[in-house]
XYZ file of C-alpha atoms in Angstrom:
170
model
C 121.591 51.467 302.272
C 119.832 49.135 304.630
C 120.385 49.256 308.401
C 123.283 47.565 310.025
C 123.339 48.616 312.908
C 120.890 47.821 315.807
C 121.427 51.136 317.490
C 119.525 52.643 314.472
C 116.484 50.520 315.721
C 117.113 50.830 319.478
C 114.457 53.293 319.966
C 111.748 51.220 318.478
C 113.116 48.076 320.061
C 111.729 46.703 323.789
C 115.183 45.388 324.467
C 113.724 42.056 324.862
C 116.128 40.726 322.863
C 119.818 41.044 323.489
C 121.499 42.869 320.859
C 123.666 39.501 320.627
C 120.956 37.472 319.790
C 120.059 39.597 316.855
C 121.820 38.055 313.969
C 121.269 41.128 311.116
C 119.108 44.179 311.069
C 119.869 44.160 307.201
C 116.443 43.736 305.050
C 116.940 44.462 301.684
C 114.548 46.708 300.195
C 113.213 47.848 296.833
C 110.744 50.586 295.634
C 108.446 51.818 297.732
C 105.461 51.297 295.155
C 106.705 47.506 294.137
C 104.716 46.197 296.734
C 101.657 48.067 295.971
C 102.251 47.272 292.355
C 102.511 43.391 292.878
C 99.397 43.489 295.096
C 97.951 45.161 292.273
C 97.997 41.697 290.599
C 94.773 39.418 290.539
C 95.862 36.172 292.556
C 99.475 37.429 293.359
C 100.108 34.323 295.238
C 99.289 31.873 292.225
C 101.421 34.033 290.076
C 104.440 34.126 292.464
C 104.632 30.481 293.016
C 104.037 29.390 289.539
C 107.019 31.842 288.606
C 109.268 30.357 291.656
C 108.352 27.069 289.795
C 108.949 28.126 286.391
C 112.852 29.080 287.866
C 113.005 25.784 289.537
C 113.059 27.632 292.959
C 110.368 25.383 294.848
C 110.180 27.151 297.744
C 106.125 28.135 297.369
C 104.453 27.789 300.606
C 100.910 25.708 299.999
C 97.569 26.591 301.862
C 97.748 22.946 303.582
C 101.265 24.478 305.171
C 100.010 28.243 306.321
C 96.526 29.214 306.771
C 94.855 33.197 306.247
C 92.915 34.061 309.832
C 90.516 35.406 307.207
C 89.853 34.464 303.527
C 90.203 38.390 302.127
C 93.402 38.655 303.329
C 96.805 39.835 301.445
C 99.925 41.095 302.010
C 103.229 41.897 300.228
C 106.215 43.237 301.720
C 110.338 42.628 302.759
C 109.937 40.154 305.673
C 111.720 40.868 308.910
C 112.251 37.527 310.481
C 112.565 36.021 313.900
C 113.063 32.081 314.900
C 112.122 30.619 318.556
C 114.491 28.547 319.564
C 113.494 25.993 321.620
C 114.072 25.229 325.259
C 113.461 22.011 327.151
C 112.368 20.560 323.511
C 109.563 22.755 322.049
C 108.841 26.410 321.896
C 106.589 26.330 324.988
C 109.624 26.152 326.966
C 110.751 29.734 326.114
C 107.868 31.196 327.667
C 108.542 28.805 330.810
C 111.840 29.954 331.388
C 110.855 33.165 332.004
C 114.057 34.069 329.936
C 111.877 36.836 328.641
C 112.410 35.397 324.599
C 108.303 35.181 324.864
C 108.066 38.406 323.604
C 110.550 38.298 320.846
C 108.069 39.684 318.376
C 107.934 43.142 320.057
C 111.388 43.404 318.941
C 110.591 41.844 315.725
C 108.376 44.793 315.222
C 110.770 47.346 316.239
C 113.545 46.187 313.576
C 110.611 46.480 310.771
C 109.509 49.337 309.056
C 105.962 50.349 308.123
C 104.625 47.923 305.752
C 107.387 44.756 306.269
C 105.857 41.754 307.026
C 106.814 39.934 310.754
C 107.950 36.242 310.114
C 107.946 33.987 313.047
C 109.582 30.548 312.792
C 108.395 28.247 315.454
C 108.845 25.221 313.882
C 105.301 24.454 313.225
C 104.791 23.881 316.767
C 101.311 24.262 318.067
C 101.790 23.265 321.409
C 101.882 27.125 322.510
C 101.022 30.213 320.617
C 103.337 33.160 319.749
C 100.888 35.470 318.817
C 97.677 36.572 319.589
C 95.447 40.113 320.333
C 98.575 42.059 322.091
C 100.821 41.211 319.488
C 98.451 41.794 317.196
C 97.894 45.459 319.117
C 101.894 45.892 318.297
C 102.221 44.872 315.090
C 99.148 47.521 314.046
C 101.035 50.092 316.303
C 104.367 49.425 314.350
C 102.105 49.417 310.868
C 103.329 45.970 309.862
C 101.940 44.930 306.682
C 100.706 41.694 308.044
C 102.279 38.356 309.896
C 103.074 34.688 308.846
C 103.495 32.485 312.039
C 104.810 28.790 311.170
C 102.954 27.908 314.776
C 99.930 28.401 316.778
C 98.130 31.937 317.151
C 95.380 32.714 319.656
C 92.766 35.350 320.356
C 91.824 34.959 316.171
C 88.501 37.034 316.948
C 90.860 39.890 317.901
C 93.319 39.903 315.395
C 90.547 39.494 312.454
C 89.070 42.671 314.462
C 92.555 44.450 314.338
C 92.803 44.056 310.463
C 96.318 42.970 310.334
C 96.672 40.495 307.999
C 97.698 36.912 309.384
C 98.531 33.578 308.204
C 99.457 30.701 310.733
C 100.449 27.268 310.918
C 97.881 26.224 312.990
């Protein structure tokens, strides 16, 4: 059964995000070997995209929307999500406000379990990076399966060196 209480994960969280702002800690889980079985399929992304199309879901994200930092990156796992909410019209307002929301990714990694995929919704903003070398180190320490950033990243050489699979919009 999924965790439903934020206190279950509090030891792994930095406390940057107030518990009242965490909408859910329920993350659907599946059999432990499921991700490794999917990753064993050649061209997994294409196979999943085709299956979604056949089911009429149409939810596949193309390479024009998100790009891998390295060409050989692969990941598969339950998604742990974070949505950066704009302050002052742009996600960079989060950083400028000094309200602590810039580091929401640290708590995102704390909510996840090893192998989970961290997904950061930044509404495609490219005006300020929300992930870089330090964030990648936190993700690796938390044993995340990878990160998807619908926004900008920086420090790509360090992210590549970390071995963490990362996709980003910019």
